[in-house]
PDB file of C-alpha atoms in Angstrom:
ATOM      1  CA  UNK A  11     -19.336 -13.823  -0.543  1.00  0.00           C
ATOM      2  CA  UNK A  12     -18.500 -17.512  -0.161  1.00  0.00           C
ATOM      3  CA  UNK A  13     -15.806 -19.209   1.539  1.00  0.00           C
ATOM      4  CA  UNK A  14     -14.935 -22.726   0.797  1.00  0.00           C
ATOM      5  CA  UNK A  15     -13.054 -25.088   2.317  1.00  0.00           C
ATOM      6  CA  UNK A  16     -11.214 -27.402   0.523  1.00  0.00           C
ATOM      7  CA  UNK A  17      -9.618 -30.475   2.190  1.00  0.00           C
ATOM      8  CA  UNK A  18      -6.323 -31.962   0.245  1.00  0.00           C
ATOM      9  CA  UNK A  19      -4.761 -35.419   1.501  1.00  0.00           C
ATOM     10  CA  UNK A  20      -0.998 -35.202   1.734  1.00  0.00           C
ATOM     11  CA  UNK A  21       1.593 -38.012   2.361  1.00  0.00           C
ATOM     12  CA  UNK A  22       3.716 -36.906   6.171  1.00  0.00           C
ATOM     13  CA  UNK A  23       6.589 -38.350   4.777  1.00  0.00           C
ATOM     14  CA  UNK A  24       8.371 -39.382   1.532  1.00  0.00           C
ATOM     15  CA  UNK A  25       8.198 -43.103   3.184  1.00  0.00           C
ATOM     16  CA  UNK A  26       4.355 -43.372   1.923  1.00  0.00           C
ATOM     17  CA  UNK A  27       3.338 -43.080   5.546  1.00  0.00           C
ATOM     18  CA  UNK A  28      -0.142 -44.260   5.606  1.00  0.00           C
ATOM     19  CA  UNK A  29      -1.469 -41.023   8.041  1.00  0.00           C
ATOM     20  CA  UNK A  30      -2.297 -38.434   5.617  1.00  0.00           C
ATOM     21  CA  UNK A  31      -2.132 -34.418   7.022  1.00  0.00           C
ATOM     22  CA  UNK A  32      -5.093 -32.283   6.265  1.00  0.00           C
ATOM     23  CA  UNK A  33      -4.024 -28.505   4.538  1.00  0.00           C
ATOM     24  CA  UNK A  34      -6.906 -26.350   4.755  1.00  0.00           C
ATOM     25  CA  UNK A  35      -7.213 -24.217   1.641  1.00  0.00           C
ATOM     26  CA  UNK A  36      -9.778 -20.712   2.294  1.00  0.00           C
ATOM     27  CA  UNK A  37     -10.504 -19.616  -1.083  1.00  0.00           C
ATOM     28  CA  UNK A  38     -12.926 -16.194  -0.996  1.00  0.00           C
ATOM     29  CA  UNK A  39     -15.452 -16.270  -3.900  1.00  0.00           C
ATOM     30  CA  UNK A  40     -14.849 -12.872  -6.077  1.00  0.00           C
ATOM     31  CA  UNK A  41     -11.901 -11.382  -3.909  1.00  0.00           C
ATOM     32  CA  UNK A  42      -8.513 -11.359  -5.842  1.00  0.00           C
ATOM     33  CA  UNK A  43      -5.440 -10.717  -4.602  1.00  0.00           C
ATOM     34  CA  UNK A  44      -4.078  -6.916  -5.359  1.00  0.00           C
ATOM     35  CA  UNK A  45      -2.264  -6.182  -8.479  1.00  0.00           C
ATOM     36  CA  UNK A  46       0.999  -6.070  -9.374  1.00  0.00           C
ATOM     37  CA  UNK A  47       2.984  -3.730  -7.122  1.00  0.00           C
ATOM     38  CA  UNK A  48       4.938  -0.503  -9.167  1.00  0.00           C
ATOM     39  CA  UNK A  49       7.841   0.574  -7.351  1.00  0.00           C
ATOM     40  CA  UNK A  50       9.421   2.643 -10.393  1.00  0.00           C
ATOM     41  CA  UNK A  51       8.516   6.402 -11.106  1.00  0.00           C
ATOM     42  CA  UNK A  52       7.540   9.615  -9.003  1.00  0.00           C
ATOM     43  CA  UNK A  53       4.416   7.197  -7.075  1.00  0.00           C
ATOM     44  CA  UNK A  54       6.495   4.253  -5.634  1.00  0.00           C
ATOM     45  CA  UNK A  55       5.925   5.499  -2.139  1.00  0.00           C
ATOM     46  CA  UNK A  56       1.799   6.414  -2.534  1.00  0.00           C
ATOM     47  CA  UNK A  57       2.253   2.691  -4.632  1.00  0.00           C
ATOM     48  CA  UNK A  58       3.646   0.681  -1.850  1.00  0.00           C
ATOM     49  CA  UNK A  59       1.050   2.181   0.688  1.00  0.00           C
ATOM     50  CA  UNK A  60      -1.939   1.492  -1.259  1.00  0.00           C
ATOM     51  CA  UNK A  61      -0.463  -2.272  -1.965  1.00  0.00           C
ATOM     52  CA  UNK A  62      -0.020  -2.627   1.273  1.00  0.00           C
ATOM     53  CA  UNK A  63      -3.246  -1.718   2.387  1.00  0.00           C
ATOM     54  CA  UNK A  64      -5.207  -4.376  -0.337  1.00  0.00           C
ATOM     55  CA  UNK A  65      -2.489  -7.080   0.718  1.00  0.00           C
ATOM     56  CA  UNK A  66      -3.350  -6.727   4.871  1.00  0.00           C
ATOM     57  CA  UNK A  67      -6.773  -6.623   3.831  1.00  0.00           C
ATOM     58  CA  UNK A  68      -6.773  -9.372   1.303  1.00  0.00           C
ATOM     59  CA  UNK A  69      -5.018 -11.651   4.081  1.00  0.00           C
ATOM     60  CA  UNK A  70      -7.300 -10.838   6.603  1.00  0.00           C
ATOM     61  CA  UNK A  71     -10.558 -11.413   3.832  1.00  0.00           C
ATOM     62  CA  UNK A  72      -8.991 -14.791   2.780  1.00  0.00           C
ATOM     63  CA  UNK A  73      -7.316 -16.149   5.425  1.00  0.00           C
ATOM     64  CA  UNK A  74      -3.842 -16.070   4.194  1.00  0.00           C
ATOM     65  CA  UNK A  75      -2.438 -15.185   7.896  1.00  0.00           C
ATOM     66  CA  UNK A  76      -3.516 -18.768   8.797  1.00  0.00           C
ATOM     67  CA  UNK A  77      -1.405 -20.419   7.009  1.00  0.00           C
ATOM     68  CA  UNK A  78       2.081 -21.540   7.444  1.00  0.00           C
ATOM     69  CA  UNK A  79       4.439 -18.827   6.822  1.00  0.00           C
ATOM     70  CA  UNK A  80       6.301 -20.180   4.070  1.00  0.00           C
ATOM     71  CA  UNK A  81       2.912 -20.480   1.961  1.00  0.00           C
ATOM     72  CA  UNK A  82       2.452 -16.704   3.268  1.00  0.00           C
ATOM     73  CA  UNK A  83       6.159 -15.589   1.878  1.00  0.00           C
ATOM     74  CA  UNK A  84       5.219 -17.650  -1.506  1.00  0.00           C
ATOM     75  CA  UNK A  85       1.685 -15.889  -1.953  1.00  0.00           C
ATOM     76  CA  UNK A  86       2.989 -12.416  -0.793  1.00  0.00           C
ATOM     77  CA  UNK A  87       6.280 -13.290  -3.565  1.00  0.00           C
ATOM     78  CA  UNK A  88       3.989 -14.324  -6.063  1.00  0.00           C
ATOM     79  CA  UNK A  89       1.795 -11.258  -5.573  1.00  0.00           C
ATOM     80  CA  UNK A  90       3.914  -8.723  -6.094  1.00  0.00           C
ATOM     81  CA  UNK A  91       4.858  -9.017  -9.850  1.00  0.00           C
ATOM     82  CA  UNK A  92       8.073  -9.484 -11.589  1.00  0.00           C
ATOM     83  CA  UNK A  93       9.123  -5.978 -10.809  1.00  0.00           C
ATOM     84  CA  UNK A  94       9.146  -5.663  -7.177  1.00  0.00           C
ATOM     85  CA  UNK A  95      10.220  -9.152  -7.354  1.00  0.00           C
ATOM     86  CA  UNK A  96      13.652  -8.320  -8.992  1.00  0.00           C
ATOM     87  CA  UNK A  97      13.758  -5.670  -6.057  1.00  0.00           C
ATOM     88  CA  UNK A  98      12.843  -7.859  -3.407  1.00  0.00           C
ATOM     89  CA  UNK A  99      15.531 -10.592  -4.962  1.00  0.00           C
ATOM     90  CA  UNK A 100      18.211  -7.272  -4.284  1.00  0.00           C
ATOM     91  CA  UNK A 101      17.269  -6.906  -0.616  1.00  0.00           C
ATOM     92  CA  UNK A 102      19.633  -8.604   1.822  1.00  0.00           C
ATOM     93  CA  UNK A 103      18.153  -9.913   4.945  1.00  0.00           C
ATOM     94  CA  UNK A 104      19.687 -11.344   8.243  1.00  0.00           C
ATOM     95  CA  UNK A 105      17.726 -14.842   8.241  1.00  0.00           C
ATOM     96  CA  UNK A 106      17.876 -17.658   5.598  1.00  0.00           C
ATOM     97  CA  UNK A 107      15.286 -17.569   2.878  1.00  0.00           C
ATOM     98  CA  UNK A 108      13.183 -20.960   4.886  1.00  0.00           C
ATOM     99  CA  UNK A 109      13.134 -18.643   8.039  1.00  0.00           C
ATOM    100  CA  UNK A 110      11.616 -15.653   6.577  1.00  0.00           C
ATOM    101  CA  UNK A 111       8.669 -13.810   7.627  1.00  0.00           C
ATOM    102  CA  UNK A 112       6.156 -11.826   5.679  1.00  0.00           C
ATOM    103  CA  UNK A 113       6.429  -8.858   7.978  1.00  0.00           C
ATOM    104  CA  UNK A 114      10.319  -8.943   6.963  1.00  0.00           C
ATOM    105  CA  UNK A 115       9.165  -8.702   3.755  1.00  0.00           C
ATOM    106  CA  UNK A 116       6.819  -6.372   4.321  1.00  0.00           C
ATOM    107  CA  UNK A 117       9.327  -4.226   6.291  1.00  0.00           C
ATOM    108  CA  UNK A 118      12.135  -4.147   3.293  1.00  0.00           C
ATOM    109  CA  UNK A 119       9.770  -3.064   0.897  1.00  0.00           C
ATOM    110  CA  UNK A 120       8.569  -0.306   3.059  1.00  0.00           C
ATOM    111  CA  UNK A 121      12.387   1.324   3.739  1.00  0.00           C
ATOM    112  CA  UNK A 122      12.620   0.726   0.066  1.00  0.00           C
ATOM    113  CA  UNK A 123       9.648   2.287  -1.380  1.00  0.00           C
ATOM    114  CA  UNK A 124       9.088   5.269   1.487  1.00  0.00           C
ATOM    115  CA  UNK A 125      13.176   5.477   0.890  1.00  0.00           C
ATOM    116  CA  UNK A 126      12.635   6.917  -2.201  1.00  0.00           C
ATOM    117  CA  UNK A 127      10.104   9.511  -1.720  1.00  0.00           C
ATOM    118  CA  UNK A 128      11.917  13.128  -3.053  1.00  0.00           C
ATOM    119  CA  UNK A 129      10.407  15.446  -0.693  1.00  0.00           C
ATOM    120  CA  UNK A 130      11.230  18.645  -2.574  1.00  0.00           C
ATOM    121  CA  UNK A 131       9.427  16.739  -5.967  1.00  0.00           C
ATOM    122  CA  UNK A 132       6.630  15.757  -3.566  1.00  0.00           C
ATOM    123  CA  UNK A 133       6.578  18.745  -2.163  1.00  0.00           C
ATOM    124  CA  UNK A 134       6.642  21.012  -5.757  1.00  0.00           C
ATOM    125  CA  UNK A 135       3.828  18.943  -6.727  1.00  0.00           C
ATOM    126  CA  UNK A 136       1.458  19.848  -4.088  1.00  0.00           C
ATOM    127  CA  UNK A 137       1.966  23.237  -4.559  1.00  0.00           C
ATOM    128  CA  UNK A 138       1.662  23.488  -8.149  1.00  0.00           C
ATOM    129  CA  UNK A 139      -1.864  21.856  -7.533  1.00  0.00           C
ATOM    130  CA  UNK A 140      -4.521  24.485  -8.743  1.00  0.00           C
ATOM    131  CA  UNK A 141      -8.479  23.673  -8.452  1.00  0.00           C
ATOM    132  CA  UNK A 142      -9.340  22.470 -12.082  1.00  0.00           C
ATOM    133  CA  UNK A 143     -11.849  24.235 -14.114  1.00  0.00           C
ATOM    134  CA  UNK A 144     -15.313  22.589 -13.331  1.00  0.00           C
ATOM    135  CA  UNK A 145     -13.738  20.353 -10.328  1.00  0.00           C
ATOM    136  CA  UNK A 146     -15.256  20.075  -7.370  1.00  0.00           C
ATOM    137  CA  UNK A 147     -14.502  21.710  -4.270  1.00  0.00           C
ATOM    138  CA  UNK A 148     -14.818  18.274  -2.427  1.00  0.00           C
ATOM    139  CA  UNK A 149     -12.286  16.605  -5.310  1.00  0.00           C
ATOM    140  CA  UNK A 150      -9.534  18.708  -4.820  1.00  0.00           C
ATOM    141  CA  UNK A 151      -9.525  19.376  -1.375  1.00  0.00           C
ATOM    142  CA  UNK A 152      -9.541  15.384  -1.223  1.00  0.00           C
ATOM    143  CA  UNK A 153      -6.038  15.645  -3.883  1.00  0.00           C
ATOM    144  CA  UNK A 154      -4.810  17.948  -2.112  1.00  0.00           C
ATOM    145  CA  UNK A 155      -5.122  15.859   1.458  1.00  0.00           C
ATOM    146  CA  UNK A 156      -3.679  13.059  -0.472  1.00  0.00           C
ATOM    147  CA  UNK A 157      -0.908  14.925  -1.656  1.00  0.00           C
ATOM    148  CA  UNK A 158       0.298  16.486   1.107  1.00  0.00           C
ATOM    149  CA  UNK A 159       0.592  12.698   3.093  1.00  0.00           C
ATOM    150  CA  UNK A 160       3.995  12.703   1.352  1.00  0.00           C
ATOM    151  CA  UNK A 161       5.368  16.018   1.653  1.00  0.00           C
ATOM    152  CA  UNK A 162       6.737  15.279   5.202  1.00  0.00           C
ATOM    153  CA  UNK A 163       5.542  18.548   6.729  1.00  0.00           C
ATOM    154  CA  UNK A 164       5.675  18.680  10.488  1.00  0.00           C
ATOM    155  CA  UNK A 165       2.312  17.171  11.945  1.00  0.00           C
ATOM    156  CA  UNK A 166       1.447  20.394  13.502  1.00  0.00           C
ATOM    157  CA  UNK A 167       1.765  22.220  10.378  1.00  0.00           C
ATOM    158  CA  UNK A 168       0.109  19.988   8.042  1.00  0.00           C
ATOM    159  CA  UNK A 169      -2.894  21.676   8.605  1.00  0.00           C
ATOM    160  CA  UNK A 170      -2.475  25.557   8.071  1.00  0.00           C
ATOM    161  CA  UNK A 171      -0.097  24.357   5.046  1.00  0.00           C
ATOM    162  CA  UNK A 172      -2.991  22.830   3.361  1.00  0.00           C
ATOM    163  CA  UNK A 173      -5.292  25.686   4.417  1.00  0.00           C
ATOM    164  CA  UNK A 174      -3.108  28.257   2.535  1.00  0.00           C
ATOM    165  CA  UNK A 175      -3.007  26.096  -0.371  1.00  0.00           C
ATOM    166  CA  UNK A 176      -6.536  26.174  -0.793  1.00  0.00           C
ATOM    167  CA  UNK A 177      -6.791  29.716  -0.351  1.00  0.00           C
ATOM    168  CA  UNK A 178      -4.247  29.938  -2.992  1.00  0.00           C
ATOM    169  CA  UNK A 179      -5.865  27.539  -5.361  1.00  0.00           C
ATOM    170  CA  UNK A 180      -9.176  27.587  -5.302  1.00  0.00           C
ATOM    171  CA  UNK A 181     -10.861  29.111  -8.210  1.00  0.00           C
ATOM    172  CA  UNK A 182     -14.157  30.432  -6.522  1.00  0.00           C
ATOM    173  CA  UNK A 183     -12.977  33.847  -5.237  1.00  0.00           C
ATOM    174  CA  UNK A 184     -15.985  34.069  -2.352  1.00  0.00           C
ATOM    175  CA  UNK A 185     -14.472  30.704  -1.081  1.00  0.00           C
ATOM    176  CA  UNK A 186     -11.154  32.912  -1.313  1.00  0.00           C
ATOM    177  CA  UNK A 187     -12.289  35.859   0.223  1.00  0.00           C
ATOM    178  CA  UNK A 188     -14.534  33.870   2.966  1.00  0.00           C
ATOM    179  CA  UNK A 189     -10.919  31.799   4.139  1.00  0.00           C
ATOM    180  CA  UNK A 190      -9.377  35.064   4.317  1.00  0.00           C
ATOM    181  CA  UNK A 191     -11.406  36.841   6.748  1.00  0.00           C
ATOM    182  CA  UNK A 192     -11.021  33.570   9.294  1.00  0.00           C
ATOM    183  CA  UNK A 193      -8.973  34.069  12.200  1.00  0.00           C
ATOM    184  CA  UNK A 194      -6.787  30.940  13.180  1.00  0.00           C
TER     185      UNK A 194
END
């Protein structure tokens, strides 16, 4: 991976002052920012988290976090597709659209997007979940610990929850018989 630096001259006032200012441009060879973010449907929640995740790390990777925070607001804007862009264009903030911060931004799609999660959907979901013919152990016990992250069980519960569901689900009846006979 390759980072460039590119220099661009820029007049410091619309006078034709003769001091230009330097803006530092970090372009990362190969990286791109995420795609579009989906906020409609039964995965805007598991949507926003994922987008969230690629835009932190895509600012960190291209060093979008040094820049001043109006290019940051434009990028993070620009990012997010026309969709979420409509949404964000619906969210009412307390500072002046100048002033804002991405982390405002950030914030408003959050309470929007984890909002909207219908527990008793998310929650039918993950139950319904049976171990596919021919799947993996590994691959559903890895849907199911994905699916459960937005069921909003108590924390201390999460566990023996998903531990009954595999009992339940899993097609391999010695798996079945060998989770039975633990003591927890």
């Amino acid at each position: 991976m390759e980072v460039q630096n590119q220099e661009e001259q820029r007049p410091t006032n619309g006078a034709g002052a003769a001091a230009p200012q330097q803006l530092q441009q970090h372009t990362v060879s190969g990286i791109r920012p995420p795609n579009a973010l989906a906020l409609e449907g039964a995965n805007a929640a598991e949507n926003w988290k994922i987008f969230r995740q690629k835009w932190e790390n895509y600012a960190i990777i291209t060093k979008v976090a040094n820049q001043e925070m109006q290019y940051q607001v434009a990028l993070l804007l620009h990012t997010v597709g026309d969709q979420a862009l409509r949404i964000y264009n619906g969210f009412q903030f307390t500072t002046p659209d100048d002033q804002r911060t991405t982390k405002e931004i950030i914030e408003a799609f959050e309470k929007f997007a984890i909002g909207s999660v219908n527990v008793a959907y998310e929650r039918f979901i993950f139950n319904k979940r049976e171990q596919g013919e021919g799947e993996p152990f590994d691959a559903y016990l890895t849907q199911l610990r994905t699916l459960i992250k937005t069921c909003d069980y108590c924390e201390t519960c999460v566990d023996s929850i998903l531990r009954d569901k595999i009992i339940i689900g899993v097609r391999d009846a010695e798996t079945q018989k060998h989770l039975l006979k633990e003591r927890t």
